[in-house]
Short mmCIF file of C-alpha atoms in Angstrom, two decimals:
data_model
loop_
_atom_site.label_atom_id
_atom_site.label_comp_id
_atom_site.label_asym_id
_atom_site.label_seq_id
_atom_site.Cartn_x
_atom_site.Cartn_y
_atom_site.Cartn_z
CA UNK D 1 12.62 3.42 6.44
CA UNK D 2 14.87 3.90 9.43
CA UNK D 3 17.31 6.45 8.08
CA UNK D 4 18.17 8.60 5.13
CA UNK D 5 21.44 8.30 3.29
CA UNK D 6 23.92 10.78 4.73
CA UNK D 7 23.97 12.87 1.57
CA UNK D 8 20.17 13.07 1.59
CA UNK D 9 20.25 14.32 5.15
CA UNK D 10 22.83 16.92 4.20
CA UNK D 11 20.75 18.08 1.22
CA UNK D 12 17.77 18.55 3.53
CA UNK D 13 19.75 20.15 6.35
CA UNK D 14 21.34 22.64 3.93
CA UNK D 15 17.88 23.51 2.56
CA UNK D 16 16.31 24.38 5.95
CA UNK D 17 14.79 27.84 5.75
CA UNK D 18 15.04 27.86 1.96
CA UNK D 19 12.58 27.15 -0.82
CA UNK D 20 11.91 23.55 -1.71
CA UNK D 21 9.68 21.92 -4.34
CA UNK D 22 7.84 18.81 -3.13
CA UNK D 23 6.09 16.37 -5.45
CA UNK D 24 3.51 14.10 -3.85
CA UNK D 25 2.20 10.72 -4.95
CA UNK D 26 -0.95 11.33 -6.92
CA UNK D 27 0.47 14.32 -8.70
CA UNK D 28 0.26 17.33 -6.34
CA UNK D 29 3.18 19.79 -6.28
CA UNK D 30 3.88 22.07 -3.33
CA UNK D 31 6.58 24.61 -2.65
CA UNK D 32 7.52 26.47 0.49
CA UNK D 33 10.27 27.21 2.99
CA UNK D 34 11.48 23.97 4.57
CA UNK D 35 10.99 24.43 8.30
CA UNK D 36 11.62 20.87 9.46
CA UNK D 37 11.94 17.29 8.27
CA UNK D 38 12.60 13.85 9.70
CA UNK D 39 13.95 10.58 8.36
CA UNK D 40 10.50 9.55 7.07
CA UNK D 41 10.35 12.76 5.03
CA UNK D 42 7.58 14.15 7.22
CA UNK D 43 7.93 17.81 6.34
CA UNK D 44 6.82 21.18 7.64
CA UNK D 45 6.75 23.95 5.03
CA UNK D 46 6.19 27.64 5.82
CA UNK D 47 4.58 30.01 3.32
CA UNK D 48 3.60 26.93 1.34
CA UNK D 49 1.83 27.13 -2.00
CA UNK D 50 0.14 24.47 -4.08
CA UNK D 51 0.32 24.27 -7.86
CA UNK D 52 -3.18 24.43 -9.31
CA UNK D 53 -4.42 22.98 -12.58
CA UNK D 54 -4.20 26.40 -14.27
CA UNK D 55 -0.48 26.71 -13.49
CA UNK D 56 -1.00 29.25 -10.68
CA UNK D 57 0.18 28.80 -7.09
CA UNK D 58 -2.37 28.98 -4.28
CA UNK D 59 -1.23 30.09 -0.81
CA UNK D 60 -1.63 27.47 1.97
CA UNK D 61 0.33 28.97 4.87
CA UNK D 62 2.09 26.45 7.10
CA UNK D 63 1.69 22.84 5.95
CA UNK D 64 2.57 19.55 7.59
CA UNK D 65 3.07 16.79 4.99
CA UNK D 66 2.96 13.11 5.94
CA UNK D 67 6.19 11.62 4.64
CA UNK D 68 4.82 8.53 2.96
CA UNK D 69 3.05 10.74 0.42
CA UNK D 70 6.30 12.32 -0.74
CA UNK D 71 7.53 11.24 -4.16
CA UNK D 72 10.50 13.56 -4.43
CA UNK D 73 11.88 16.84 -3.25
CA UNK D 74 14.19 19.44 -4.81
CA UNK D 75 15.80 22.55 -3.38
CA UNK D 76 14.77 25.58 -5.50
CA UNK D 77 17.86 27.59 -6.30
CA UNK W 1 13.63 -4.22 3.25
CA UNK W 2 16.65 -4.40 5.48
CA UNK W 3 19.39 -4.83 2.89
CA UNK W 4 20.15 -5.01 -0.78
CA UNK W 5 21.67 -8.05 -2.39
CA UNK W 6 25.44 -7.64 -2.51
CA UNK W 7 25.48 -7.37 -6.29
CA UNK W 8 22.83 -4.64 -6.17
CA UNK W 9 24.92 -2.70 -3.72
CA UNK W 10 27.94 -3.10 -5.96
CA UNK W 11 25.97 -1.92 -9.03
CA UNK W 12 24.92 1.19 -7.11
CA UNK W 13 28.33 1.83 -5.57
CA UNK W 14 30.02 1.55 -8.97
CA UNK W 15 27.49 4.02 -10.43
CA UNK W 16 28.10 6.77 -7.84
CA UNK W 17 28.89 10.01 -9.67
CA UNK W 18 27.68 8.58 -12.97
CA UNK W 19 24.42 8.85 -14.89
CA UNK W 20 21.54 6.66 -13.84
CA UNK W 21 18.01 6.22 -15.20
CA UNK W 22 15.34 5.86 -12.50
CA UNK W 23 11.80 4.68 -13.20
CA UNK W 24 9.21 5.50 -10.56
CA UNK W 25 5.92 3.82 -9.75
CA UNK W 26 3.21 5.69 -11.61
CA UNK W 27 5.32 6.07 -14.71
CA UNK W 28 7.75 8.97 -14.18
CA UNK W 29 11.32 8.60 -15.48
CA UNK W 30 14.23 10.62 -14.10
CA UNK W 31 17.92 10.67 -14.90
CA UNK W 32 20.84 12.28 -13.19
CA UNK W 33 24.21 11.74 -11.51
CA UNK W 34 23.82 9.35 -8.61
CA UNK W 35 25.11 11.23 -5.56
CA UNK W 36 23.97 8.86 -2.82
CA UNK W 37 21.73 5.91 -2.10
CA UNK W 38 20.75 3.71 0.82
CA UNK W 39 19.38 0.21 1.26
CA UNK W 40 15.78 1.45 0.81
CA UNK W 41 16.75 2.95 -2.54
CA UNK W 42 16.33 6.47 -1.21
CA UNK W 43 18.36 8.32 -3.82
CA UNK W 44 19.95 11.71 -4.32
CA UNK W 45 20.52 12.69 -7.95
CA UNK W 46 22.51 15.74 -9.07
CA UNK W 47 21.76 17.55 -12.34
CA UNK W 48 18.54 15.54 -12.47
CA UNK W 49 16.13 15.75 -15.37
CA UNK W 50 12.60 14.47 -15.75
CA UNK W 51 11.21 12.94 -18.94
CA UNK W 52 8.21 14.94 -20.10
CA UNK W 53 5.25 13.75 -22.15
CA UNK W 54 6.73 15.24 -25.32
CA UNK W 55 9.93 13.18 -24.98
CA UNK W 56 12.03 16.14 -23.80
CA UNK W 57 13.98 16.24 -20.52
CA UNK W 58 13.26 19.07 -18.05
CA UNK W 59 16.01 20.17 -15.65
CA UNK W 60 15.27 19.66 -11.93
CA UNK W 61 18.64 20.27 -10.29
CA UNK W 62 19.32 18.18 -7.18
CA UNK W 63 16.53 15.72 -6.35
CA UNK W 64 15.90 13.52 -3.35
CA UNK W 65 13.72 10.51 -4.24
CA UNK W 66 11.88 8.52 -1.57
CA UNK W 67 12.91 4.91 -2.11
CA UNK W 68 9.53 3.27 -1.95
CA UNK W 69 8.55 5.06 -5.16
CA UNK W 70 11.40 3.47 -7.11
CA UNK W 71 10.40 0.79 -9.59
CA UNK W 72 13.79 0.20 -11.13
CA UNK W 73 17.12 1.80 -11.82
CA UNK W 74 19.72 1.40 -14.58
CA UNK W 75 23.20 2.81 -14.98
CA UNK W 76 23.40 4.77 -18.27
CA UNK W 77 26.50 3.71 -20.09
CA UNK O 1 8.84 -10.83 4.22
CA UNK O 2 11.76 -12.29 6.13
CA UNK O 3 12.56 -15.31 3.97
CA UNK O 4 11.63 -17.18 0.85
CA UNK O 5 10.41 -20.74 0.91
CA UNK O 6 13.37 -23.07 0.43
CA UNK O 7 12.14 -24.21 -2.99
CA UNK O 8 11.79 -20.60 -4.12
CA UNK O 9 15.34 -19.91 -3.08
CA UNK O 10 16.49 -22.99 -4.98
CA UNK O 11 14.56 -21.93 -8.11
CA UNK O 12 16.29 -18.54 -7.97
CA UNK O 13 19.73 -19.92 -7.14
CA UNK O 14 19.53 -22.38 -10.01
CA UNK O 15 18.53 -19.56 -12.38
CA UNK O 16 21.51 -17.32 -11.56
CA UNK O 17 23.25 -16.36 -14.81
CA UNK O 18 20.32 -17.58 -16.87
CA UNK O 19 17.38 -15.86 -18.50
CA UNK O 20 14.42 -14.96 -16.36
CA UNK O 21 11.07 -13.30 -17.14
CA UNK O 22 9.92 -10.82 -14.49
CA UNK O 23 6.39 -9.42 -14.33
CA UNK O 24 5.95 -6.24 -12.33
CA UNK O 25 2.89 -4.82 -10.63
CA UNK O 26 1.29 -2.39 -13.04
CA UNK O 27 1.89 -4.62 -16.01
CA UNK O 28 5.52 -4.21 -17.12
CA UNK O 29 7.44 -7.31 -18.25
CA UNK O 30 11.23 -7.51 -18.21
CA UNK O 31 13.65 -10.26 -19.12
CA UNK O 32 17.36 -10.61 -18.60
CA UNK O 33 20.13 -12.67 -17.02
CA UNK O 34 19.56 -13.00 -13.30
CA UNK O 35 22.71 -11.63 -11.67
CA UNK O 36 21.55 -11.46 -8.07
CA UNK O 37 18.50 -11.60 -5.84
CA UNK O 38 17.62 -11.39 -2.17
CA UNK O 39 14.78 -12.60 0.03
CA UNK O 40 12.68 -9.50 -0.81
CA UNK O 41 13.01 -10.31 -4.51
CA UNK O 42 15.20 -7.28 -5.10
CA UNK O 43 16.77 -8.34 -8.37
CA UNK O 44 19.69 -7.39 -10.59
CA UNK O 45 19.30 -8.36 -14.25
CA UNK O 46 22.08 -8.10 -16.84
CA UNK O 47 21.34 -7.51 -20.53
CA UNK O 48 17.80 -6.70 -19.47
CA UNK O 49 15.06 -5.88 -21.96
CA UNK O 50 11.61 -4.43 -21.48
CA UNK O 51 8.54 -5.57 -23.40
CA UNK O 52 7.04 -2.62 -25.25
CA UNK O 53 3.43 -2.09 -26.28
CA UNK O 54 4.19 -3.20 -29.84
CA UNK O 55 5.49 -6.60 -28.69
CA UNK O 56 9.17 -5.70 -29.24
CA UNK O 57 11.85 -5.84 -26.56
CA UNK O 58 13.86 -2.68 -25.80
CA UNK O 59 17.39 -3.02 -24.41
CA UNK O 60 17.95 -1.59 -20.92
CA UNK O 61 21.38 -2.93 -19.97
CA UNK O 62 21.85 -3.71 -16.27
CA UNK O 63 18.72 -3.14 -14.19
CA UNK O 64 18.12 -3.13 -10.45
CA UNK O 65 14.48 -3.91 -9.61
CA UNK O 66 12.99 -3.05 -6.22
CA UNK O 67 11.49 -6.26 -4.92
CA UNK O 68 8.12 -4.98 -3.80
CA UNK O 69 7.24 -4.24 -7.42
CA UNK O 70 7.69 -7.88 -8.44
CA UNK O 71 4.50 -9.77 -9.19
CA UNK O 72 6.07 -13.00 -10.39
CA UNK O 73 9.15 -14.45 -11.96
CA UNK O 74 9.81 -17.41 -14.26
CA UNK O 75 13.01 -18.99 -15.49
CA UNK O 76 13.04 -18.95 -19.32
CA UNK O 77 14.02 -22.37 -20.53
CA UNK V 1 1.83 -11.58 8.70
CA UNK V 2 3.88 -13.88 10.91
CA UNK V 3 1.95 -17.12 10.53
CA UNK V 4 -0.96 -18.75 8.81
CA UNK V 5 -3.87 -20.22 10.71
CA UNK V 6 -3.20 -23.91 11.32
CA UNK V 7 -6.01 -24.99 9.01
CA UNK V 8 -4.64 -22.79 6.24
CA UNK V 9 -1.26 -24.41 6.61
CA UNK V 10 -2.86 -27.84 6.45
CA UNK V 11 -4.83 -26.90 3.31
CA UNK V 12 -1.59 -25.82 1.65
CA UNK V 13 0.45 -28.78 2.89
CA UNK V 14 -2.17 -31.23 1.66
CA UNK V 15 -2.18 -29.51 -1.74
CA UNK V 16 1.59 -29.80 -2.32
CA UNK V 17 2.19 -31.46 -5.69
CA UNK V 18 -1.41 -30.96 -6.71
CA UNK V 19 -3.19 -28.40 -8.84
CA UNK V 20 -4.04 -25.07 -7.30
CA UNK V 21 -5.83 -21.98 -8.65
CA UNK V 22 -4.30 -18.67 -7.56
CA UNK V 23 -6.01 -15.32 -7.94
CA UNK V 24 -3.79 -12.27 -7.79
CA UNK V 25 -4.59 -8.69 -6.90
CA UNK V 26 -5.29 -6.84 -10.12
CA UNK V 27 -7.21 -9.72 -11.59
CA UNK V 28 -4.73 -12.28 -12.92
CA UNK V 29 -5.51 -15.99 -12.43
CA UNK V 30 -2.83 -18.68 -12.48
CA UNK V 31 -2.96 -22.43 -12.02
CA UNK V 32 -0.23 -24.99 -11.56
CA UNK V 33 1.19 -27.69 -9.30
CA UNK V 34 1.99 -26.25 -5.89
CA UNK V 35 5.67 -26.93 -5.33
CA UNK V 36 6.26 -24.81 -2.25
CA UNK V 37 4.79 -22.07 -0.09
CA UNK V 38 5.62 -20.10 3.00
CA UNK V 39 3.66 -18.21 5.63
CA UNK V 40 3.60 -15.05 3.47
CA UNK V 41 1.98 -17.05 0.66
CA UNK V 42 5.10 -16.77 -1.47
CA UNK V 43 4.43 -19.64 -3.86
CA UNK V 44 6.29 -21.77 -6.39
CA UNK V 45 4.08 -23.36 -9.04
CA UNK V 46 5.29 -25.97 -11.54
CA UNK V 47 3.71 -26.34 -14.98
CA UNK V 48 1.98 -23.04 -14.32
CA UNK V 49 -0.49 -21.51 -16.73
CA UNK V 50 -2.03 -18.05 -16.87
CA UNK V 51 -5.63 -17.36 -17.81
CA UNK V 52 -5.74 -15.06 -20.83
CA UNK V 53 -8.46 -12.62 -21.80
CA UNK V 54 -9.86 -15.05 -24.37
CA UNK V 55 -10.42 -17.76 -21.74
CA UNK V 56 -7.43 -19.87 -22.82
CA UNK V 57 -4.54 -20.86 -20.57
CA UNK V 58 -1.00 -19.91 -21.59
CA UNK V 59 1.91 -22.06 -20.39
CA UNK V 60 4.44 -20.31 -18.12
CA UNK V 61 6.55 -23.19 -16.80
CA UNK V 62 7.84 -22.76 -13.25
CA UNK V 63 6.65 -19.56 -11.59
CA UNK V 64 7.60 -17.87 -8.32
CA UNK V 65 4.82 -15.62 -7.03
CA UNK V 66 5.48 -12.89 -4.47
CA UNK V 67 3.01 -13.52 -1.66
CA UNK V 68 1.70 -10.03 -1.16
CA UNK V 69 0.12 -10.17 -4.62
CA UNK V 70 -1.99 -13.20 -3.71
CA UNK V 71 -5.69 -12.53 -3.23
CA UNK V 72 -6.82 -16.10 -2.72
CA UNK V 73 -5.97 -19.67 -3.50
CA UNK V 74 -8.04 -22.82 -4.04
CA UNK V 75 -7.05 -26.45 -4.47
CA UNK V 76 -8.44 -27.74 -7.80
CA UNK V 77 -10.12 -31.04 -7.17
CA UNK G 1 6.56 6.21 11.45
CA UNK G 2 7.76 6.33 15.03
CA UNK G 3 7.83 10.06 15.64
CA UNK G 4 7.15 13.43 14.12
CA UNK G 5 9.84 16.03 13.63
CA UNK G 6 9.89 18.34 16.63
CA UNK G 7 8.66 21.30 14.60
CA UNK G 8 5.75 19.24 13.28
CA UNK G 9 4.78 18.33 16.82
CA UNK G 10 4.95 21.98 17.82
CA UNK G 11 2.78 23.03 14.85
CA UNK G 12 0.16 20.48 15.90
CA UNK G 13 0.38 21.25 19.62
CA UNK G 14 -0.02 24.99 18.95
CA UNK G 15 -3.07 24.26 16.77
CA UNK G 16 -4.96 22.25 19.42
CA UNK G 17 -8.42 23.72 19.84
CA UNK G 18 -8.07 25.77 16.69
CA UNK G 19 -9.25 25.27 13.11
CA UNK G 20 -7.25 22.98 10.88
CA UNK G 21 -7.64 21.96 7.24
CA UNK G 22 -6.92 18.28 6.55
CA UNK G 23 -6.43 16.84 3.08
CA UNK G 24 -6.85 13.10 2.74
CA UNK G 25 -5.46 10.69 0.16
CA UNK G 26 -8.08 10.27 -2.50
CA UNK G 27 -9.00 13.91 -2.51
CA UNK G 28 -11.32 14.58 0.47
CA UNK G 29 -10.85 17.82 2.44
CA UNK G 30 -12.04 18.23 6.02
CA UNK G 31 -11.83 21.10 8.46
CA UNK G 32 -12.56 21.30 12.15
CA UNK G 33 -11.17 22.09 15.59
CA UNK G 34 -8.16 19.90 16.31
CA UNK G 35 -9.00 18.05 19.51
CA UNK G 36 -6.17 15.52 19.56
CA UNK G 37 -3.44 13.97 17.43
CA UNK G 38 -0.69 11.39 17.75
CA UNK G 39 2.59 10.71 16.00
CA UNK G 40 0.82 8.70 13.25
CA UNK G 41 -1.37 11.73 12.52
CA UNK G 42 -4.44 9.96 13.86
CA UNK G 43 -6.63 12.98 14.46
CA UNK G 44 -9.81 13.88 16.32
CA UNK G 45 -11.62 16.94 14.96
CA UNK G 46 -14.57 18.62 16.67
CA UNK G 47 -17.25 20.49 14.71
CA UNK G 48 -15.77 18.90 11.60
CA UNK G 49 -17.03 19.68 8.12
CA UNK G 50 -16.36 18.01 4.80
CA UNK G 51 -15.92 19.88 1.53
CA UNK G 52 -18.52 18.69 -0.96
CA UNK G 53 -18.29 18.67 -4.75
CA UNK G 54 -20.37 21.85 -4.97
CA UNK G 55 -17.90 23.81 -2.81
CA UNK G 56 -20.16 23.76 0.27
CA UNK G 57 -19.14 22.36 3.67
CA UNK G 58 -21.27 19.60 5.22
CA UNK G 59 -21.36 19.24 9.01
CA UNK G 60 -20.01 15.94 10.39
CA UNK G 61 -19.72 16.59 14.13
CA UNK G 62 -16.83 14.87 15.87
CA UNK G 63 -14.62 12.86 13.51
CA UNK G 64 -11.80 10.42 14.15
CA UNK G 65 -9.44 10.20 11.16
CA UNK G 66 -7.06 7.26 10.69
CA UNK G 67 -3.62 8.79 10.25
CA UNK G 68 -2.44 6.83 7.26
CA UNK G 69 -5.12 8.52 5.15
CA UNK G 70 -3.75 11.99 5.88
CA UNK G 71 -1.96 13.68 3.00
CA UNK G 72 -1.34 17.02 4.64
CA UNK G 73 -2.62 19.37 7.28
CA UNK G 74 -2.63 23.17 7.67
CA UNK G 75 -3.65 25.41 10.56
CA UNK G 76 -6.36 27.84 9.35
CA UNK G 77 -5.42 31.30 10.46
CA UNK Z 1 -2.09 -5.82 13.25
CA UNK Z 2 -1.09 -7.92 16.22
CA UNK Z 3 -4.48 -8.87 17.60
CA UNK Z 4 -8.18 -8.55 17.08
CA UNK Z 5 -10.46 -6.89 19.59
CA UNK Z 6 -11.84 -9.51 21.93
CA UNK Z 7 -15.37 -9.09 20.61
CA UNK Z 8 -14.13 -9.54 17.05
CA UNK Z 9 -12.42 -12.75 18.03
CA UNK Z 10 -15.62 -13.96 19.68
CA UNK Z 11 -17.69 -13.09 16.59
CA UNK Z 12 -15.31 -15.15 14.46
CA UNK Z 13 -15.03 -18.03 16.91
CA UNK Z 14 -18.82 -18.28 17.21
CA UNK Z 15 -19.08 -18.31 13.41
CA UNK Z 16 -16.70 -21.26 12.88
CA UNK Z 17 -18.45 -23.90 10.78
CA UNK Z 18 -21.19 -21.48 9.82
CA UNK Z 19 -21.83 -19.34 6.77
CA UNK Z 20 -19.98 -16.06 6.46
CA UNK Z 21 -20.04 -13.30 3.85
CA UNK Z 22 -16.61 -11.82 3.05
CA UNK Z 23 -16.12 -8.61 1.12
CA UNK Z 24 -12.69 -8.08 -0.39
CA UNK Z 25 -10.91 -4.88 -1.38
CA UNK Z 26 -11.56 -4.31 -5.04
CA UNK Z 27 -15.16 -5.38 -4.79
CA UNK Z 28 -15.29 -9.20 -4.76
CA UNK Z 29 -17.80 -10.90 -2.45
CA UNK Z 30 -17.38 -14.50 -1.27
CA UNK Z 31 -19.43 -16.68 1.02
CA UNK Z 32 -18.72 -20.05 2.58
CA UNK Z 33 -18.38 -21.99 5.81
CA UNK Z 34 -15.71 -20.42 8.00
CA UNK Z 35 -13.19 -23.18 8.65
CA UNK Z 36 -10.39 -21.15 10.23
CA UNK Z 37 -9.14 -17.63 10.77
CA UNK Z 38 -6.24 -15.87 12.42
CA UNK Z 39 -5.65 -12.42 13.83
CA UNK Z 40 -4.68 -11.05 10.38
CA UNK Z 41 -8.05 -12.21 9.04
CA UNK Z 42 -6.39 -14.88 6.91
CA UNK Z 43 -9.40 -17.10 6.31
CA UNK Z 44 -10.18 -20.60 5.10
CA UNK Z 45 -13.69 -21.04 3.73
CA UNK Z 46 -15.22 -24.41 2.82
CA UNK Z 47 -17.86 -24.76 0.11
CA UNK Z 48 -17.01 -21.21 -0.89
CA UNK Z 49 -18.83 -19.36 -3.62
CA UNK Z 50 -18.05 -16.12 -5.41
CA UNK Z 51 -20.65 -13.55 -6.39
CA UNK Z 52 -20.54 -13.02 -10.15
CA UNK Z 53 -21.50 -9.91 -12.08
CA UNK Z 54 -24.87 -11.44 -13.01
CA UNK Z 55 -25.83 -11.90 -9.35
CA UNK Z 56 -25.25 -15.68 -9.39
CA UNK Z 57 -22.88 -17.52 -7.05
CA UNK Z 58 -20.10 -19.64 -8.61
CA UNK Z 59 -18.75 -22.62 -6.64
CA UNK Z 60 -15.05 -22.41 -5.66
CA UNK Z 61 -14.65 -25.25 -3.17
CA UNK Z 62 -12.15 -24.62 -0.39
CA UNK Z 63 -10.58 -21.16 -0.50
CA UNK Z 64 -7.71 -19.62 1.42
CA UNK Z 65 -8.00 -15.81 1.53
CA UNK Z 66 -5.01 -13.61 2.36
CA UNK Z 67 -6.13 -11.40 5.22
CA UNK Z 68 -4.92 -8.06 3.96
CA UNK Z 69 -7.44 -8.27 1.12
CA UNK Z 70 -10.38 -8.50 3.52
CA UNK Z 71 -12.53 -5.39 3.76
CA UNK Z 72 -15.22 -6.77 6.05
CA UNK Z 73 -16.92 -9.94 7.13
CA UNK Z 74 -20.44 -10.77 8.35
CA UNK Z 75 -21.94 -13.95 9.75
CA UNK Z 76 -24.92 -15.00 7.59
CA UNK Z 77 -27.81 -15.77 9.87
CA UNK F 1 0.01 2.09 14.48
CA UNK F 2 0.65 1.10 18.07
CA UNK F 3 -1.86 3.27 19.88
CA UNK F 4 -4.59 5.80 19.43
CA UNK F 5 -4.39 9.30 20.87
CA UNK F 6 -6.05 9.33 24.27
CA UNK F 7 -8.88 11.56 23.05
CA UNK F 8 -9.55 9.19 20.15
CA UNK F 9 -9.77 6.29 22.55
CA UNK F 10 -12.18 8.25 24.71
CA UNK F 11 -14.34 9.17 21.69
CA UNK F 12 -14.57 5.48 20.79
CA UNK F 13 -15.11 4.26 24.35
CA UNK F 14 -17.92 6.77 24.88
CA UNK F 15 -19.54 5.63 21.63
CA UNK F 16 -19.65 1.92 22.56
CA UNK F 17 -23.21 0.67 22.13
CA UNK F 18 -24.21 3.77 20.23
CA UNK F 19 -24.57 4.56 16.54
CA UNK F 20 -21.45 5.34 14.55
CA UNK F 21 -20.88 6.27 10.91
CA UNK F 22 -17.81 4.64 9.33
CA UNK F 23 -16.32 5.73 6.02
CA UNK F 24 -14.07 3.23 4.31
CA UNK F 25 -11.30 3.76 1.77
CA UNK F 26 -12.81 3.31 -1.65
CA UNK F 27 -15.96 5.14 -0.74
CA UNK F 28 -18.24 2.76 1.19
CA UNK F 29 -20.19 4.14 4.17
CA UNK F 30 -21.50 1.93 6.98
CA UNK F 31 -23.41 2.69 10.14
CA UNK F 32 -24.24 0.56 13.13
CA UNK F 33 -23.92 0.15 16.88
CA UNK F 34 -20.26 0.11 17.88
CA UNK F 35 -19.75 -3.17 19.71
CA UNK F 36 -15.95 -3.22 19.93
CA UNK F 37 -12.81 -1.58 18.58
CA UNK F 38 -9.07 -1.84 19.00
CA UNK F 39 -6.13 0.48 18.45
CA UNK F 40 -5.94 -0.47 14.74
CA UNK F 41 -9.56 0.61 14.32
CA UNK F 42 -10.65 -2.98 13.74
CA UNK F 43 -14.34 -2.58 14.47
CA UNK F 44 -17.36 -4.73 15.22
CA UNK F 45 -20.70 -3.12 14.42
CA UNK F 46 -24.08 -4.58 15.38
CA UNK F 47 -27.22 -3.94 13.33
CA UNK F 48 -24.94 -2.56 10.65
CA UNK F 49 -26.23 -1.04 7.44
CA UNK F 50 -24.45 -0.07 4.24
CA UNK F 51 -25.25 3.03 2.22
CA UNK F 52 -26.25 2.01 -1.30
CA UNK F 53 -25.89 4.03 -4.50
CA UNK F 54 -29.58 4.99 -4.37
CA UNK F 55 -29.21 6.60 -0.93
CA UNK F 56 -30.94 3.73 0.89
CA UNK F 57 -29.40 1.72 3.73
CA UNK F 58 -29.15 -2.07 3.33
CA UNK F 59 -29.13 -4.26 6.45
CA UNK F 60 -25.96 -6.31 7.04
CA UNK F 61 -26.35 -7.57 10.60
CA UNK F 62 -23.13 -7.90 12.58
CA UNK F 63 -20.05 -6.75 10.68
CA UNK F 64 -16.35 -7.04 11.43
CA UNK F 65 -14.35 -4.33 9.64
CA UNK F 66 -10.59 -4.65 9.11
CA UNK F 67 -9.09 -1.47 10.54
CA UNK F 68 -6.77 -0.56 7.72
CA UNK F 69 -9.78 0.05 5.47
CA UNK F 70 -11.18 2.72 7.79
CA UNK F 71 -10.89 6.27 6.53
CA UNK F 72 -12.80 7.98 9.32
CA UNK F 73 -15.45 7.47 11.92
CA UNK F 74 -18.07 9.73 13.54
CA UNK F 75 -20.45 9.16 16.42
CA UNK F 76 -24.04 9.75 15.20
CA UNK F 77 -25.75 11.99 17.69
#
């Protein structure tokens, strides 16, 4: 994966510093402030939280996510 | 995967701005307006919805999907 | 995967516009008219149908299949 | 995978037109006349059959198998 | 994956010598002092421990983790 | 994987024509005379046998194994 | 994966000829004397043993492990 479509890049760039919901392969969901990203969807989230089985969010702090685990990503508006 | 067959590209290009159904590896189904795509099938959908277990669609807003999770994609006509 | 064996390419080229059965990793079976293909087995099927658990075929319309999900493919004669 | 060991290539070349048993990842077994192959183990089988759960072989006709699903392959002598 | 986003690199570089929590694909969690990393997220942890099913941490000593197993990583503050 | 460590290559080269035990991803075990190998661990075994669930070995004849299915390999001495 | 971080290389180089514990994807654990390694974590272990379900170690002799199955590795001190 050598690039992201231009619109994808713009979606990410416009979301920097804002809340984003990230779904991972295997079922985990994380949310946090998008601090950085690259074309592989390697992500750094600040004030990240992970959705637990009971529907609550557990605080994780800063998280670096390896891009090939990312299923999809949505800005939270 | 360095390119899509020409017809595939045409199918996607003709679907821009229209509704598309996306099936992901692992079983998830999403639908939304196709906002952008690239040759890896990285996709941005607007007004995306996810099919839930009970057959209802849950609103997700704008979604960026990492292409290597895509199983298949159909224009909704 | 940078090419298909010549015979494979010929099998596909001769099947263009005709019915093909596609088996995907994970167990799904699809059939439809082969509209296009590339060397990665990215495929576009027209008038595609998906085999359901009850043995019936559900109409999908035009479908773009990401090649790395393809297990095998047979012309339907 | 940019090549096959020379002996592997010879095993395949000597088996062209003859019966071969192919085991796929995930457990499927196929047999048929080997019509073509490449260095990725993309295969075309003629008069292919698939081993069913009840031990019987079901006719598939000509089959193109994507190489990265191949676990192993044996000439049937 | 040929690089990490600059912020990701900075997060890792600032965490060198400090405690880090690493989640692996498949569910394992490890923690330890981050001794080195590369752009593939190959990691060396010192005084590493692994989270066991009973919630206790088992000592592992120095551990080298192959990067493609890494799901995500957080500095422990 | 563009090469094998020199010692690995020597282990394989010294085992040519001798019995080898091969464990595959997914749990299968095979043994046979190592006829050829390459740097991807594509293997050709002669007089190969497969370990069945009942602990018996079933004869397979000559087998070509796709290297990326190989978990590990031991000379049988 | 084109290289290992320098510290990782040093950990491995210092462990040559000494006991190492290797965890594989899928849950297997092996230990043995590290005879060689490369940057993909392809490994040769001498006097290798495999941890069985009953907690005992079974002798395997010399083992070549394909690097992409390696989850993590620790020197045994």
